[in-house]
Short mmCIF file of C-alpha atoms and ligand atoms in Angstrom, two decimals:
data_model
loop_
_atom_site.label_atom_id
_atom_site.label_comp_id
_atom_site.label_asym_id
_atom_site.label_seq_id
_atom_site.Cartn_x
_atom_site.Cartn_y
_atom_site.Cartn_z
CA UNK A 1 116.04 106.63 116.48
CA UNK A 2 114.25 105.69 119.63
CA UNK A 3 112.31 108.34 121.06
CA UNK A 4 111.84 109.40 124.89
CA UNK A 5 108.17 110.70 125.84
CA UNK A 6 108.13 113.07 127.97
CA UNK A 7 107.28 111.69 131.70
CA UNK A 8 104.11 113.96 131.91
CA UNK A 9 103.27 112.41 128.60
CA UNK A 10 99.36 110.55 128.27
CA UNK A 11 99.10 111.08 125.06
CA UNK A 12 96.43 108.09 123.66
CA UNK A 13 98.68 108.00 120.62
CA UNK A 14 101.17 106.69 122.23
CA UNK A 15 99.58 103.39 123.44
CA UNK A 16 99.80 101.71 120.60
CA UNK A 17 102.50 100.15 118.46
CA UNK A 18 101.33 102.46 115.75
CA UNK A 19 104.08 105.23 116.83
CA UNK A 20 106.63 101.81 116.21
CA UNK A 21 105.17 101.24 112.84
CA UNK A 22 105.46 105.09 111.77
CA UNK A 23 109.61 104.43 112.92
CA UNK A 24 109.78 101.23 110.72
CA UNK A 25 108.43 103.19 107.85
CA UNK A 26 110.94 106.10 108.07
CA UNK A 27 113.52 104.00 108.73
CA UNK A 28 112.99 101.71 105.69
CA UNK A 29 112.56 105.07 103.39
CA UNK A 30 116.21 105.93 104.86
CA UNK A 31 117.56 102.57 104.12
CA UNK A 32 116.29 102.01 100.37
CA UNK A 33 117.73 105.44 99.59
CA UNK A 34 120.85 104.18 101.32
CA UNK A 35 120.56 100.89 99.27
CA UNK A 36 121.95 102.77 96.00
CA UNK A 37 125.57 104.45 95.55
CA UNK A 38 124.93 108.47 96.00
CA UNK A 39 124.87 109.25 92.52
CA UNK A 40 121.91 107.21 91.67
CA UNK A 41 119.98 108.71 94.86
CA UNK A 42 118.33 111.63 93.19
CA UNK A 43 118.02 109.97 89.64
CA UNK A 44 115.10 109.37 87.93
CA UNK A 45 114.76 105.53 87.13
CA UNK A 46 111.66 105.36 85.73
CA UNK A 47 110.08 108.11 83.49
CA UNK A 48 107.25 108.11 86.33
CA UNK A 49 108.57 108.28 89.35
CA UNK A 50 110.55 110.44 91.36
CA UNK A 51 113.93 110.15 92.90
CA UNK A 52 114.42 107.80 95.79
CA UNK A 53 115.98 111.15 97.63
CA UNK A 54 112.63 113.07 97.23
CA UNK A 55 110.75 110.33 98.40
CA UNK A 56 112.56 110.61 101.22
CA UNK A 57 111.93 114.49 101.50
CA UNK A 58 108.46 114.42 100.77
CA UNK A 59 107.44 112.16 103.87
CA UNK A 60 108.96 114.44 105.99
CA UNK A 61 107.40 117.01 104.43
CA UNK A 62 104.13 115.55 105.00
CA UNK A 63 104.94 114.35 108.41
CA UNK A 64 105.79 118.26 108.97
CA UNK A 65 102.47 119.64 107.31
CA UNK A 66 100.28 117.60 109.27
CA UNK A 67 101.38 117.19 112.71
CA UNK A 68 103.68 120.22 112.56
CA UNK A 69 101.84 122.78 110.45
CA UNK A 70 98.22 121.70 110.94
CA UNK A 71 97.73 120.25 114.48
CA UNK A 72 101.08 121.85 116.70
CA UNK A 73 100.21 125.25 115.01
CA UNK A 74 103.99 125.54 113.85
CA UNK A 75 105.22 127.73 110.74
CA UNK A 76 104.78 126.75 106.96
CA UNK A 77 107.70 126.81 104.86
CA UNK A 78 106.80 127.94 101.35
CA UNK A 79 110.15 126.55 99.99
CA UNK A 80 109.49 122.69 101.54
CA UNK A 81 106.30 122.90 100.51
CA UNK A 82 107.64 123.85 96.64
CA UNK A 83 110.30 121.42 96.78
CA UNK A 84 108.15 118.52 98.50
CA UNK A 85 104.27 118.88 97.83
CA UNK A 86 103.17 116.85 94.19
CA UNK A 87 102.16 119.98 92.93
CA UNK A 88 105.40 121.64 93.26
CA UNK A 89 108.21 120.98 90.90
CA UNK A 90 108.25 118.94 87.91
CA UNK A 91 109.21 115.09 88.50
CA UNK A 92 112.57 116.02 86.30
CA UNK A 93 113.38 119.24 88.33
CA UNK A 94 112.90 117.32 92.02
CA UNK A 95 116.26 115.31 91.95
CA UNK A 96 118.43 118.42 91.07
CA UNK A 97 116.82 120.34 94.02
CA UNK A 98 116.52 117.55 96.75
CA UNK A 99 119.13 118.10 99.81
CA UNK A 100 121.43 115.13 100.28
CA UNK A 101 120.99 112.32 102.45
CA UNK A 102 123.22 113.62 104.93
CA UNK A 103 121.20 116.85 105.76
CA UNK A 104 117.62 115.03 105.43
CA UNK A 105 118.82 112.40 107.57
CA UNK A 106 119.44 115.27 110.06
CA UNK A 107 116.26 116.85 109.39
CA UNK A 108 114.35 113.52 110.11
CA UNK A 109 116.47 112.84 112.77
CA UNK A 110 115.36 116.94 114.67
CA UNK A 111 112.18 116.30 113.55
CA UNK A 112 111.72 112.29 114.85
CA UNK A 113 113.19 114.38 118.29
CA UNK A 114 110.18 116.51 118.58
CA UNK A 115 107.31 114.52 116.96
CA UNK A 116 105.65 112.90 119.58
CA UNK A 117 105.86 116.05 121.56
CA UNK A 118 104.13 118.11 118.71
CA UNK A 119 101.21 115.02 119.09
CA UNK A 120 100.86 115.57 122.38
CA UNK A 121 100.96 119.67 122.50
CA UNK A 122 98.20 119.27 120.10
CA UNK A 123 96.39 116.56 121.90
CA UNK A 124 95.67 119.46 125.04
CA UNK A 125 95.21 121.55 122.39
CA UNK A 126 92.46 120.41 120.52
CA UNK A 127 91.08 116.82 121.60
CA UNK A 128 88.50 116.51 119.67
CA UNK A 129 90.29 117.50 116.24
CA UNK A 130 89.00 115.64 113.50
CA UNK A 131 93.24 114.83 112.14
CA UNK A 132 93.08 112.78 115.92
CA UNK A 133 89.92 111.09 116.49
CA UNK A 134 90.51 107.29 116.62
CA UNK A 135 95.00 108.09 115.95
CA UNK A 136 93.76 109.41 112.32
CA UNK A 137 96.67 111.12 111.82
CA UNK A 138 98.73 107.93 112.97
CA UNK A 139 96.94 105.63 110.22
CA UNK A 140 97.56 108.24 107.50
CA UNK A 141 100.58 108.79 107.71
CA UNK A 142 101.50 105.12 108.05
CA UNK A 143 99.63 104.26 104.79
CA UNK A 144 100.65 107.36 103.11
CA UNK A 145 104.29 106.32 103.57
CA UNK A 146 103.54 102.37 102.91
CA UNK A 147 102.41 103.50 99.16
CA UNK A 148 105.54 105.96 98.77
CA UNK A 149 107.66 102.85 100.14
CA UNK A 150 105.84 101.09 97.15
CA UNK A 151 106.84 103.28 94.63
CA UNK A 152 110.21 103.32 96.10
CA UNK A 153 110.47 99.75 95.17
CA UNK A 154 109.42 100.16 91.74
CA UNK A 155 112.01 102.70 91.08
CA UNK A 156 114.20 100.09 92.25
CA UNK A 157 113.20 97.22 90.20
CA UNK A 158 113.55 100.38 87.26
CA UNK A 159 116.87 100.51 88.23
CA UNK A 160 117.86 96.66 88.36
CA UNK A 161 116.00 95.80 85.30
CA UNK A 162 118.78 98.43 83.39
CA UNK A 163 121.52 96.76 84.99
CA UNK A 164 120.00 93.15 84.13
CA UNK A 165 122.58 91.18 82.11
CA UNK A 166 119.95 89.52 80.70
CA UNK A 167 121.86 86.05 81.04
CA UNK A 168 120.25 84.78 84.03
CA UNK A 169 119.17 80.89 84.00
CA UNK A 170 116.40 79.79 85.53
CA UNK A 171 116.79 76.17 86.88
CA UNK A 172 112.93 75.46 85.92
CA UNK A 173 111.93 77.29 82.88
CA UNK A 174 108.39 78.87 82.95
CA UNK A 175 106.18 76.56 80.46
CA UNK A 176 103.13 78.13 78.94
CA UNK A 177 99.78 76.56 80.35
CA UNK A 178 96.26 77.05 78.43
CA UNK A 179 93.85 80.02 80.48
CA UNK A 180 91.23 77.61 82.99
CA UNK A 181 90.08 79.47 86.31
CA UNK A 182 87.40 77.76 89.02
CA UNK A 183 84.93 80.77 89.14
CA UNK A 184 82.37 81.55 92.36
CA UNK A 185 79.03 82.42 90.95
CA UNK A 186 77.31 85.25 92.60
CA UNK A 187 73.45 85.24 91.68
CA UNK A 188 72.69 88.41 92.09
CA UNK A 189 71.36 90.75 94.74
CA UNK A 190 72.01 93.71 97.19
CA UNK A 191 75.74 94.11 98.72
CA UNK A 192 77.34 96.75 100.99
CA UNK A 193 80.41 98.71 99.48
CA UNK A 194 82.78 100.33 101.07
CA UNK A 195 83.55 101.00 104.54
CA UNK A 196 82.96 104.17 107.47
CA UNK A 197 86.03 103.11 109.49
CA UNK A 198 88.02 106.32 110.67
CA UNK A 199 91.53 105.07 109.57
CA UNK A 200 90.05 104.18 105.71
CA UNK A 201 90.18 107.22 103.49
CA UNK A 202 88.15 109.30 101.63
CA UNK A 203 87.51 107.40 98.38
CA UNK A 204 86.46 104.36 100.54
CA UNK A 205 83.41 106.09 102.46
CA UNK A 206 80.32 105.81 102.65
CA UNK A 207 79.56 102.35 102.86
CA UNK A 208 76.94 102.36 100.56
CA UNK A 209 74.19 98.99 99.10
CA UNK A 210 75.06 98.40 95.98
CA UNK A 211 72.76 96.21 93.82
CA UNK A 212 75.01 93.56 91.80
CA UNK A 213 73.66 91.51 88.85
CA UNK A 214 74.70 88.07 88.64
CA UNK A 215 78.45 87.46 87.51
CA UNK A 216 81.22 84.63 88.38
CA UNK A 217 84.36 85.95 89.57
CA UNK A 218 87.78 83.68 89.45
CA UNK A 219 88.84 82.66 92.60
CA UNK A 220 92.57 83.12 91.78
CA UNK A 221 94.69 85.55 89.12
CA UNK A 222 95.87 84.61 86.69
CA UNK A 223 98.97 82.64 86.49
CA UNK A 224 102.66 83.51 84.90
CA UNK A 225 102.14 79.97 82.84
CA UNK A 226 98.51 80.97 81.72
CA UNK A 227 100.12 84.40 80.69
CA UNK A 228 102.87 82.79 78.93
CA UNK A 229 100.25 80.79 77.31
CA UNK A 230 98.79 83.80 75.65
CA UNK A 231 101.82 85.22 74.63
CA UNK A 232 102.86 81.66 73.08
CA UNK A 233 99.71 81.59 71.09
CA UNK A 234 100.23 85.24 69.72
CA UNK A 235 97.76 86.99 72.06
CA UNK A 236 100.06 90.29 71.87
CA UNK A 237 100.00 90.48 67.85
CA UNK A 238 96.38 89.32 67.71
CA UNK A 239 93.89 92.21 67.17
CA UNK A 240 90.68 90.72 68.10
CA UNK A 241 92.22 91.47 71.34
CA UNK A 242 92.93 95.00 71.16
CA UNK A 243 90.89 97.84 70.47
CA UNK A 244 92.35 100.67 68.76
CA UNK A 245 93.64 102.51 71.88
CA UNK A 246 95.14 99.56 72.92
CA UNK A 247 97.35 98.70 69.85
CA UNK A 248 98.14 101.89 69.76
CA UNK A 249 99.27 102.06 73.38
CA UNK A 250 100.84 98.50 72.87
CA UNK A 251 103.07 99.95 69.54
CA UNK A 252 104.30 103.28 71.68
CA UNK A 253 105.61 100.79 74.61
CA UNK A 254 107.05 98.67 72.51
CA UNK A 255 105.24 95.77 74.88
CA UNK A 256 105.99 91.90 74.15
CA UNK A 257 105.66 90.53 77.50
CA UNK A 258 105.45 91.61 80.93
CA UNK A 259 107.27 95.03 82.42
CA UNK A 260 109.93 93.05 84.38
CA UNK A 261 110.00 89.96 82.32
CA UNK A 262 113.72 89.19 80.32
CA UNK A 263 114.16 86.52 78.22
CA UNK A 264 117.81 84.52 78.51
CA UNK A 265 119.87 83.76 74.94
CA UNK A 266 117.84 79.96 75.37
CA UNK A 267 114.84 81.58 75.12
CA UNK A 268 113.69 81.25 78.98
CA UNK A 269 111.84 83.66 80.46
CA UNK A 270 112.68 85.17 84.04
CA UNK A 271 111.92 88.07 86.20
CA UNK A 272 113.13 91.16 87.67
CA UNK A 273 112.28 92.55 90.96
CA UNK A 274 114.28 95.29 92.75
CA UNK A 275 116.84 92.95 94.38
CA UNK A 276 117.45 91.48 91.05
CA UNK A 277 116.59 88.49 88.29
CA UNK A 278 114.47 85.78 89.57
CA UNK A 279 112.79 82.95 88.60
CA UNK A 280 109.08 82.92 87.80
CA UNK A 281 107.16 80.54 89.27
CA UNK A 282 104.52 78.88 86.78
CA UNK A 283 101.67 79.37 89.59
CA UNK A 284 102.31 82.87 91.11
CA UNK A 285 100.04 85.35 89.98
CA UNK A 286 101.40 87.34 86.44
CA UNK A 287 102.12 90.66 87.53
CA UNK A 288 104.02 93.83 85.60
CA UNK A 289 101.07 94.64 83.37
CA UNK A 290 99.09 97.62 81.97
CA UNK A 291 95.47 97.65 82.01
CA UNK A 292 95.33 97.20 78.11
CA UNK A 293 97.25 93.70 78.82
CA UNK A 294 94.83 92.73 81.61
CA UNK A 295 91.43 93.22 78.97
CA UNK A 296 93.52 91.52 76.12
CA UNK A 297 94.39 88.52 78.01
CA UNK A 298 90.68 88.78 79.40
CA UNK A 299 89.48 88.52 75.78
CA UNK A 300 91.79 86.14 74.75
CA UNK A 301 90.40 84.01 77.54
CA UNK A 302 86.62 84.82 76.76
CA UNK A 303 86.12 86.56 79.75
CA UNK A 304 86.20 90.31 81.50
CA UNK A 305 88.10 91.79 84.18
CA UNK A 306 85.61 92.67 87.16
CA UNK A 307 84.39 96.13 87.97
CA UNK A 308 85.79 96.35 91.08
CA UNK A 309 82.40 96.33 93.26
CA UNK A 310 82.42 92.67 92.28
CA UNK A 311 85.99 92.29 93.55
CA UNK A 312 85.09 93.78 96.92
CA UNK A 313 81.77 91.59 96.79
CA UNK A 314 83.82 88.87 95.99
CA UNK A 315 86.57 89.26 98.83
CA UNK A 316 83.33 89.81 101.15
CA UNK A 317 81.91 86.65 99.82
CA UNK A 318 85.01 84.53 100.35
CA UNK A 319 85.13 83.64 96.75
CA UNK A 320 88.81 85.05 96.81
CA UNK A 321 92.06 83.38 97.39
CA UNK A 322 95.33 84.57 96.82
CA UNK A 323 94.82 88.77 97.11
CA UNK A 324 97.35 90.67 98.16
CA UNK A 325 100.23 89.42 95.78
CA UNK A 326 99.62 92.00 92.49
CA UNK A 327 97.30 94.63 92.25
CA UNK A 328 94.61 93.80 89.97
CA UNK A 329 93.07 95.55 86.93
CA UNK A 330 89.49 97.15 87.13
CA UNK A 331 87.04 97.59 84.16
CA UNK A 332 86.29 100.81 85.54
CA UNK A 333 86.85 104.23 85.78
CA UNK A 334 88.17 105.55 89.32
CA UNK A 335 84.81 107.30 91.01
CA UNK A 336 83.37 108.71 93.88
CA UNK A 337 81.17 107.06 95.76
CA UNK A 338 77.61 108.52 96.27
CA UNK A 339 77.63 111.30 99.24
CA UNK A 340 81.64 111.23 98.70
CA UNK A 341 83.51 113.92 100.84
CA UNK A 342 87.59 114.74 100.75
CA UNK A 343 89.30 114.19 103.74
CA UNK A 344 91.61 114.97 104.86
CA UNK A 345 92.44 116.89 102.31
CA UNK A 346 91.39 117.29 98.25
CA UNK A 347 94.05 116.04 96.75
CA UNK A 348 94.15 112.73 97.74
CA UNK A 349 91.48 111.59 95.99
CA UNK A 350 89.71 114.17 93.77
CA UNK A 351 92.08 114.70 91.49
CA UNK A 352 92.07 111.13 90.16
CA UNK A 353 88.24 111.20 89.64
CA UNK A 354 88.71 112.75 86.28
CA UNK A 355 87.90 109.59 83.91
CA UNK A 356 91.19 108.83 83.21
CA UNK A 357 92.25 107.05 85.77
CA UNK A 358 91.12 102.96 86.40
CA UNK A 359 90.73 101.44 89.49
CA UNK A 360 92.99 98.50 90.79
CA UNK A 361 91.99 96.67 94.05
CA UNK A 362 94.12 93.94 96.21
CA UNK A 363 97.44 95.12 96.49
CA UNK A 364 100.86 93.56 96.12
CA UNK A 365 103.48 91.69 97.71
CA UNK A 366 105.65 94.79 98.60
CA UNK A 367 102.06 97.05 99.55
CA UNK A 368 102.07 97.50 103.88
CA UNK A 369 99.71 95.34 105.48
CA UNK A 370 98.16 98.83 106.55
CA UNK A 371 96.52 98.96 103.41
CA UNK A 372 95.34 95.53 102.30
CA UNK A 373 91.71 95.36 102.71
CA UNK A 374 88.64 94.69 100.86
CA UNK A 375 87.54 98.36 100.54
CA UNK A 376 91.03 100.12 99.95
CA UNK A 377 91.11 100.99 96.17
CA UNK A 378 94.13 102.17 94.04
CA UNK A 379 94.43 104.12 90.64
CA UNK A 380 96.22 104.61 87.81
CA UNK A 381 95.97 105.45 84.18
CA UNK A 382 95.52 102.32 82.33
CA UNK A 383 99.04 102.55 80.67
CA UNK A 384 100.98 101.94 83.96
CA UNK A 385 103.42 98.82 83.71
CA UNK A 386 105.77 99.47 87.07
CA UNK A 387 102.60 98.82 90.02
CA UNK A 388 102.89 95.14 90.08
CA UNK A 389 99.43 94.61 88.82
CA UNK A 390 97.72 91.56 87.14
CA UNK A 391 94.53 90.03 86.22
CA UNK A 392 91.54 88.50 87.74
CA UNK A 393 88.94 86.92 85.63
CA UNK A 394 85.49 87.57 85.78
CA UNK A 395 82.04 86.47 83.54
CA UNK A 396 78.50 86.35 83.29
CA UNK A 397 76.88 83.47 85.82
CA UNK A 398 76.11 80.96 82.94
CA UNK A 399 79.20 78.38 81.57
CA UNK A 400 80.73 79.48 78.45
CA UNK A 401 80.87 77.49 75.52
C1 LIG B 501 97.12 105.97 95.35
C2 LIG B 501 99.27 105.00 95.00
C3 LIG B 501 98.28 106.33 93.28
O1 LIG B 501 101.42 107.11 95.15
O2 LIG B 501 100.50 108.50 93.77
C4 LIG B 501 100.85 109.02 97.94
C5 LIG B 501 99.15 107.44 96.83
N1 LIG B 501 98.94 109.89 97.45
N2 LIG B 501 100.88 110.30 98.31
C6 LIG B 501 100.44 107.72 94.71
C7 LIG B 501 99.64 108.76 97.39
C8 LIG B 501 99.71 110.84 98.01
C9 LIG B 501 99.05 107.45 95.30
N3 LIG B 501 98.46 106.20 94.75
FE1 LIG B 502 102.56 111.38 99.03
#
């Protein structure tokens, strides 16, 4: 829905085409939801993730809290907030409860009606409010809504891999290739981490020197053929690879290959994304795995996934090529950095600092360009197949033998 500023209206925020990227993201939240018949709207597709419907509901809800609630000084509604904040229902109780797309499409449509007025009330209100220095809000919200546009897709791809027929024929099978990586040798010394930007969040600040021992870092992931190649040689069923938390994670999933990987009646392997089965190409980076995948096929190819202060040293370094296509696997633990404050709120970030969470860096294909940047960093529990993430080799400096 286009929207009409007022003629009095010098609101900074509205300068930019960030307003116009805000509308693209609502609108493509309305039109995946509308990209399933109603029924399957506010049905769990993946034991993790929520309803496309609540998606849906929750960005408004957000949109609501912060420009709404927190900056125009308007009401809080205590149901939204139970229906739409993470901490409110159960991920199993949020379809059942979720208005239709009908009546949010209203809602969205009232509230995209009044938005930029609500920015600009609180503009005279309070310029110098922390939520507006440098369009804060703006940037938040835009990558807040790029991630939940994420997830959306992976519900999707949920979704198409039950309906695959599992008959689809690729016109090149995938053919296994042995594990070789060109590697960028780093030889050790101080590097900055992080970044102070306004738009970054929390868990990004402060920049901070960090002082990195040599390492070598691969300069690309690792390939669908290279992955095939460990499967092919037994690397899932081989327990030099696993450690015990692994195999037993490995025997609960029931995991034989990657998430969205089916395998035709002639044996070929192919993939499914949420538009359907496609083919895998041999080069593209392997994608669809859990973190206990990434360290076996690290093992299995004598080397170690990077913590991801090497990653960011390495995408500062230019050693890098080809980020941005799958998230990739961390050896470490999600942390704060040193002098770490929330903002702009707790729960973005603190939470997830509680050991059990690893840290992923790059981003994927379907990720917003918003948030693809050497210092954003993502996090999951290691056992997490649906993110689209893969593998990128690292080792020490010296060649292996
Ligand atoms: C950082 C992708 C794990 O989707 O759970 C969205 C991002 N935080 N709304 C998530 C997020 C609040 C988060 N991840
Ligand atoms: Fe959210």
């Amino acid at each position: 829905m286009a929207i009409n500023p007022p003629s009095s209206y010098h609101c900074r925020l509205m300068d930019a085409s960030l307003y116009a990227n805000l509308q693209k993201m609502r609108a493509s939240a309305r039109s995946l939801v509308r990209s399933v018949p109603p029924a399957e709207r506010r049905r769990m597709h993946h034991k993790d993730l929520s309803p496309l419907l609540w998606h849906l509901g929750h960005l408004l809800y957000v949109e609501q809290q912060w420009i709404g609630e927190r900056l125009a000084g308007l009401g809080h509604d205590a149901g939204r907030a139970r229906l739409f904040r993470p901490d409110g229902l159960r991920k199993s109780e949020r379809g059942a409860c979720t208005p239709d797309l009908g009546e949010l499409t209203h809602e969205w449509a009232d509230w995209e009606g009044q938005c930029v007025e609500w920015l600009s009330v609180a503009e005279s209100a309070h310029p110098h409010h922390p939520l507006l220095a440098g369009d804060f809000i703006l940037h938040f919200l835009i990558q807040h809504h790029g991630q939940h546009l994420e997830t959306m897709h992976q519900a999707l791809t949920a979704r198409a891999l039950a309906l695959d027929t599992g008959d689809f024929l690729p016109s090149r099978p995938l053919v296994a290739e042995a594990s070789s990586a060109d590697y960028h040798t780093w030889p050790g010394g101080l590097c900055e981490i992080g970044d102070d930007s306004p738009h970054h969040y929390d868990n990004e600040r402060p920049r901070h020197i960090v002082s990195v021992p040599a390492f070598a870092i691969a300069e690309r992931p690792v390939s669908n053929a290279a992955y095939l190649g460990f499967m092919e040689a037994g690397g899932y069923h081989d327990d030099r690879y696993w450690t015990c938390e692994a195999r037993r994670w490995r025997e609960s999933a029931g995991a034989e290959a990657p998430w969205h990987w089916r395998c035709n009646r002639h044996g070929s392997w192919y993939g499914v994304d949420h538009s359907g089965a496609f083919e895998l190409s041999a080069t593209a980076p392997v994608a669809g795995l859990s973190a206990y995948e990434a360290r076996a096929f690290a093992r299995y190819a004598r080397a170690r996934l990077p913590h991801e202060v090497e990653w960011e040293l390495g995408v500062r370094m230019g050693f890098l090529r080809d980020t941005g296509q799958v998230w990739e696997w961390c050896d470490n633990r999600f942390y704060p950095y040193p002098g770490f404050r929330a903002f702009p709120y707790r729960g973005y970030s603190m939470p997830w600092f509680d050991g059990a969470h690893t840290s992923l860096r790059g981003a994927s294909i379907i990720s917003d360009a918003s948030i693809k940047r050497p210092s954003f960093r993502n996090f999951h529990t290691a056992d997490k197949r649906h993110i689209s993430a893969g593998i990128r080799l690292c080792r020490p400096p010296y060649p292996l033998h």
